[in-house]
Amino acid sequence: MSVAELKEKHAAATETVNNLRERLKQRRQQLLDTDVAGYARSQGKSPLTFGPTDLLCCRTLQGHTGKVYSLDWTPERNRIVSASQDGRLIVWNALTSQKTHAIKLPCAWVMTCAFSPAGQSVACGGLDSMCSIFNLNSQTDRDGNLPVSKTLSGHKGYVSCCQYVPDEDIHIITSSGDQTCVLWDITTGLRTSVFGGEFQSGHTADVLSVSINGSNSRMFVSGSCDATARLWDSRVASRAVRTFHGHEGDVNTVKFFPDGNRFGTGSDDGTCRLFDIRTGHQLQVYYQQHGDNEVPHVTSIAFSISGRLLFAGYSNGDCYVWDTLLAKVVLNLGSVQNSHEGRITCLGLSADGSALCTGSSDTNLKIWAFGGHRRVI
Amino acid sequence: MQSGRSQSMVGPIPERVQVFQPADSDTRGKHMIRAELKRLEQETRFLEEELEQIERMEMASTACKELLSNVETTPDPLLPITSGPLNLSWDQWFEGPQESRGCRCWIL
C-alpha cells in the first residue's frame, strides 16, 4: 500500500473513531438523568453547616526548609511521611509532633512519597525517574543517612506519584511523565506490569496521579495531562478498563471514594469531578467561582471517611471543603484562623478518618480535626 | 539552465543520495502511519464494545442512590452530625498539648 493510500485509511479511521466517540457521548448524556446534588435535593437532604472553629488546626509540623510536595499517613499509629523541595523525607508522629526520621534523598527533586502498609518502609520518586525505597529500621550510614534499600528504575520520565498496594509491603504502583503507570515487585526491583506506553493503549500524555481502590486493591485509577482519568485492572496491562472524559485540562489528582465504586478527580480546569467506575458516568462536578477572572487549578484532593466531605487544594491558596452530596462549599481551610501561609500542595486523611493533614508551600504540615460539638444519630 | 541543484552537484553521488533519502523516509513514514492506523483500529473496537455495554447500563440516579446510602451509614469523625457508633479515639487530637510544643528542630 502506498503512503497516500495509508494516509487515506488513517483519515477514514480517525473519522470513525470521532463519530463513535460522539455517539458514546450522546448516549451517555441520555443516561445522566440526575447528578448527585440533584438526587440529594430530591431526597430532602439537609445542607451541612460548619462553624468557623469546627475544623481546627490542632498541630503544626515544622521542620522542612522547603515547600512540602507530598504526604502520606500510615494505616496505623498516626505517623506521616512528607517529601519536600528541601530534598528530604521526614517521618512524623502526628500526635506528638515528633520527627522520627529525617531522610536525605540521593536526588533532591522529589515529587511524591508513600508509607508502606506495615509502616516499615517509605517510598519516594521524582525527577530522577526512579522510585527509591527506604527501610526505616535499617542502620544509618556514617553520615547519619538512611541508605536506599531498593531502587526501582525503568521509567523513562519523572515519577509523579507512588502508592503501595494495600495490605502488603511488596508491591507499589507508580505514575510517570513517560505516560505509563507501573506495578513493581519491590523484592526483586522488577516491573511486574506496565500500564500504557508505546505498544499498548493508555494515556497519551504525562500521568500525574494514581489511587488504588481500598475495597478492591486490584483496581486503580490514574489521572493525566491528556485530560482523562483511566481505570485499570492490575492483572490486565494491555488496556484500561475504562477511560473517563469530561475534564478540560490536566487531571492533576485522583482519589478513590471510600465506598470503592466511585473516584474523584481534580484538574487544571478548576473543577473536581466524581465518576462511577461501573458505569463510567460523571456523577457530579464541583466548581465554584473563586474571584473575578480566575480559575485556579485543583492541585490535590481527599475525601473524608464517609465521603460526605471532599477537601480540595487550589493553586491560589484556597482549600475548599465541599459537601459532596449537595455540591456546596462549606468551609475554606485556606482562610480560617491558623491556616497555612502558603498554598496547600497536598492533602491526606488519617486511617481512622479523625484528622486531615495538609502540606504547604510554606514548608509546614498541619493537622486538622473536628473540635466542635458532635451529634451522633 | 538555472538550477541550484546543478550548480552544487559534483558528479553522480548527490543524485544517488537524492534517490535513496526519499525512499528511506518514505518507509519510516509508512511504519509510523501503519502503527497509528493499528492504534485507531484498536480504539474503534474498544469504542464499539463500550457502545454495546452502554445499552445495558443503568441510569446515573441508581449510582447516586447507592452513593447516598453508603455516605449516610458510615460514621465520620469530621462531621458535626454523623451516624454512630462514636469512637473515643476520634478526640485524641485534643487530648494533651493542643498546639505543637513538640520537636521544632530544624534539619540542616
mmCIF file of C-alpha atoms in Angstrom, chain A residues 1 3 6-7 9-10 14 17 20-21 23-24 27-28 31-36 39 45 49-50 57-60 62 64 73 78 88 94-95 97-99 102 201 239 257 259 261-262 274 276 278-279 281 304-306 308-309 311 325 338 349 352-355 369-371 373-377, chain B residues 26 29-30 33-34 36-37 39-51 53-55 57-68 70-72 74-87 89-95 97-108:
data_model
loop_
_atom_site.group_PDB
_atom_site.id
_atom_site.type_symbol
_atom_site.label_atom_id
_atom_site.label_comp_id
_atom_site.label_asym_id
_atom_site.label_seq_id
_atom_site.Cartn_x
_atom_site.Cartn_y
_atom_site.Cartn_z
ATOM 1 C CA MET A 1 0.000 0.000 0.000
ATOM 2 C CA VAL A 3 1.787 6.203 1.691
ATOM 3 C CA LEU A 6 -2.322 4.599 4.040
ATOM 4 C CA LYS A 7 -2.974 8.249 4.802
ATOM 5 C CA LYS A 9 -7.167 4.889 5.533
ATOM 6 C CA HIS A 10 -5.819 6.808 8.527
ATOM 7 C CA THR A 14 -9.887 8.915 12.545
ATOM 8 C CA VAL A 17 -13.244 6.992 15.984
ATOM 9 C CA LEU A 20 -18.079 6.661 17.710
ATOM 10 C CA ARG A 21 -16.859 8.985 20.491
ATOM 11 C CA ARG A 23 -22.264 8.682 19.685
ATOM 12 C CA LEU A 24 -20.978 7.426 23.042
ATOM 13 C CA ARG A 27 -25.760 8.027 24.593
ATOM 14 C CA ARG A 28 -24.111 8.699 27.953
ATOM 15 C CA LEU A 31 -28.341 8.163 30.914
ATOM 16 C CA LEU A 32 -27.450 11.162 33.084
ATOM 17 C CA ASP A 33 -30.977 11.668 34.465
ATOM 18 C CA THR A 34 -29.569 13.446 37.524
ATOM 19 C CA ASP A 35 -26.363 14.288 39.314
ATOM 20 C CA VAL A 36 -25.581 13.640 42.984
ATOM 21 C CA TYR A 39 -30.699 13.465 43.658
ATOM 22 C CA LYS A 45 -31.042 16.149 52.297
ATOM 23 C CA THR A 49 -23.173 23.725 58.432
ATOM 24 C CA PHE A 50 -19.708 24.217 59.830
ATOM 25 C CA CYS A 57 -5.750 23.156 63.250
ATOM 26 C CA CYS A 58 -4.523 21.107 66.194
ATOM 27 C CA ARG A 59 -0.897 20.506 65.155
ATOM 28 C CA THR A 60 1.653 22.357 63.056
ATOM 29 C CA GLN A 62 7.625 22.253 61.433
ATOM 30 C CA HIS A 64 11.133 21.139 56.384
ATOM 31 C CA TRP A 73 -0.260 8.531 56.515
ATOM 32 C CA ASN A 78 -0.779 8.106 63.216
ATOM 33 C CA ARG A 88 14.283 15.311 52.366
ATOM 34 C CA ALA A 94 1.479 13.276 64.130
ATOM 35 C CA LEU A 95 0.072 13.014 67.677
ATOM 36 C CA SER A 97 4.654 16.230 66.511
ATOM 37 C CA GLN A 98 7.978 14.422 66.985
ATOM 38 C CA LYS A 99 10.158 13.646 63.985
ATOM 39 C CA ALA A 102 14.798 12.730 58.522
ATOM 40 C CA SER A 201 -3.377 1.720 24.646
ATOM 41 C CA ARG A 239 -5.718 -1.734 28.078
ATOM 42 C CA PHE A 257 -14.145 7.403 47.002
ATOM 43 C CA ASP A 259 -17.054 3.083 49.045
ATOM 44 C CA ASN A 261 -17.297 2.290 43.487
ATOM 45 C CA ARG A 262 -16.510 5.910 42.646
ATOM 46 C CA LEU A 274 -16.937 12.395 40.750
ATOM 47 C CA ASP A 276 -18.758 5.997 38.835
ATOM 48 C CA ARG A 278 -19.012 0.557 36.966
ATOM 49 C CA THR A 279 -20.955 2.706 34.513
ATOM 50 C CA HIS A 281 -20.979 8.115 34.480
ATOM 51 C CA SER A 304 -13.471 12.236 54.456
ATOM 52 C CA ILE A 305 -14.005 8.662 55.624
ATOM 53 C CA SER A 306 -17.726 8.586 54.774
ATOM 54 C CA ARG A 308 -19.518 13.321 52.690
ATOM 55 C CA LEU A 309 -16.652 15.820 52.564
ATOM 56 C CA PHE A 311 -11.190 18.507 50.551
ATOM 57 C CA LEU A 325 -23.857 15.335 48.335
ATOM 58 C CA ASN A 338 -4.279 29.430 61.891
ATOM 59 C CA LEU A 349 -6.766 11.757 55.635
ATOM 60 C CA ASP A 352 -9.450 6.351 61.099
ATOM 61 C CA GLY A 353 -10.727 9.490 59.401
ATOM 62 C CA SER A 354 -10.327 11.635 62.507
ATOM 63 C CA ALA A 355 -7.742 14.007 61.044
ATOM 64 C CA ALA A 369 -9.627 17.683 63.374
ATOM 65 C CA PHE A 370 -13.219 18.299 64.356
ATOM 66 C CA GLY A 371 -13.259 20.359 67.529
ATOM 67 C CA HIS A 373 -19.961 19.781 69.162
ATOM 68 C CA ARG A 374 -20.637 16.422 67.553
ATOM 69 C CA ARG A 375 -24.103 14.925 67.299
ATOM 70 C CA VAL A 376 -24.400 11.184 66.690
ATOM 71 C CA ILE A 377 -27.611 9.893 65.107
ATOM 72 C CA ASP B 26 9.012 7.035 2.913
ATOM 73 C CA GLY B 29 6.656 7.352 7.356
ATOM 74 C CA LYS B 30 4.776 4.175 6.319
ATOM 75 C CA ILE B 33 1.223 5.627 9.756
ATOM 76 C CA ARG B 34 0.652 1.858 9.919
ATOM 77 C CA GLU B 36 -1.070 4.800 14.162
ATOM 78 C CA LEU B 37 -3.697 3.129 11.971
ATOM 79 C CA ARG B 39 -3.966 2.052 17.215
ATOM 80 C CA LEU B 40 -7.036 3.703 15.684
ATOM 81 C CA GLU B 41 -8.497 0.336 14.654
ATOM 82 C CA GLN B 42 -7.962 -0.931 18.212
ATOM 83 C CA GLU B 43 -9.606 2.222 19.590
ATOM 84 C CA THR B 44 -12.569 1.639 17.221
ATOM 85 C CA ARG B 45 -13.039 -1.865 18.628
ATOM 86 C CA PHE B 46 -12.907 -0.574 22.231
ATOM 87 C CA LEU B 47 -15.444 2.167 21.467
ATOM 88 C CA GLU B 48 -17.799 -0.276 19.744
ATOM 89 C CA GLU B 49 -17.599 -2.551 22.786
ATOM 90 C CA GLU B 50 -18.366 0.390 25.042
ATOM 91 C CA LEU B 51 -21.391 1.330 22.896
ATOM 92 C CA GLN B 53 -22.204 -2.056 27.093
ATOM 93 C CA ILE B 54 -23.926 1.292 27.362
ATOM 94 C CA GLU B 55 -27.163 -0.222 26.032
ATOM 95 C CA MET B 57 -26.198 0.384 31.541
ATOM 96 C CA GLU B 58 -28.094 1.814 34.497
ATOM 97 C CA MET B 59 -29.075 5.456 34.781
ATOM 98 C CA ALA B 60 -26.982 7.814 36.917
ATOM 99 C CA SER B 61 -29.725 8.002 39.567
ATOM 100 C CA THR B 62 -29.092 4.364 40.529
ATOM 101 C CA ALA B 63 -25.451 5.157 41.301
ATOM 102 C CA CYS B 64 -26.466 8.344 43.156
ATOM 103 C CA LYS B 65 -28.912 6.381 45.331
ATOM 104 C CA GLU B 66 -26.230 3.860 46.274
ATOM 105 C CA LEU B 67 -23.710 6.617 46.972
ATOM 106 C CA LEU B 68 -26.114 8.472 49.260
ATOM 107 C CA ASN B 70 -23.128 4.497 51.648
ATOM 108 C CA VAL B 71 -22.259 8.022 52.775
ATOM 109 C CA GLU B 72 -25.041 8.263 55.340
ATOM 110 C CA THR B 74 -20.622 5.440 57.529
ATOM 111 C CA PRO B 75 -19.534 7.083 60.822
ATOM 112 C CA ASP B 76 -17.424 10.176 60.066
ATOM 113 C CA PRO B 77 -15.390 11.945 62.797
ATOM 114 C CA LEU B 78 -15.079 15.148 60.769
ATOM 115 C CA LEU B 79 -18.836 15.771 60.526
ATOM 116 C CA PRO B 80 -20.909 17.777 63.034
ATOM 117 C CA ILE B 81 -23.717 15.238 62.614
ATOM 118 C CA THR B 82 -22.823 11.635 61.891
ATOM 119 C CA SER B 83 -24.149 8.125 62.220
ATOM 120 C CA GLY B 84 -22.678 6.047 65.031
ATOM 121 C CA PRO B 85 -21.056 4.357 66.654
ATOM 122 C CA LEU B 86 -18.848 7.018 68.141
ATOM 123 C CA ASN B 87 -15.198 6.162 68.625
ATOM 124 C CA SER B 89 -10.164 7.918 69.784
ATOM 125 C CA TRP B 90 -11.660 10.472 67.406
ATOM 126 C CA ASP B 91 -10.863 13.146 70.021
ATOM 127 C CA GLN B 92 -7.254 12.020 70.566
ATOM 128 C CA TRP B 93 -6.063 15.176 68.807
ATOM 129 C CA PHE B 94 -7.420 17.355 71.603
ATOM 130 C CA GLU B 95 -6.019 15.350 74.474
ATOM 131 C CA PRO B 97 -0.799 19.572 74.405
ATOM 132 C CA GLN B 98 -3.033 21.356 71.882
ATOM 133 C CA GLU B 99 -0.512 23.404 69.970
ATOM 134 C CA SER B 100 2.712 21.832 68.920
ATOM 135 C CA ARG B 101 5.330 22.340 71.576
ATOM 136 C CA GLY B 102 7.000 19.237 70.344
ATOM 137 C CA CYS B 103 10.035 18.829 68.209
ATOM 138 C CA ARG B 104 10.869 22.023 66.389
ATOM 139 C CA CYS B 105 14.449 21.229 65.488
ATOM 140 C CA TRP B 106 15.488 22.376 62.044
ATOM 141 C CA ILE B 107 17.118 19.691 59.991
ATOM 142 C CA LEU B 108 20.175 21.079 58.235
#
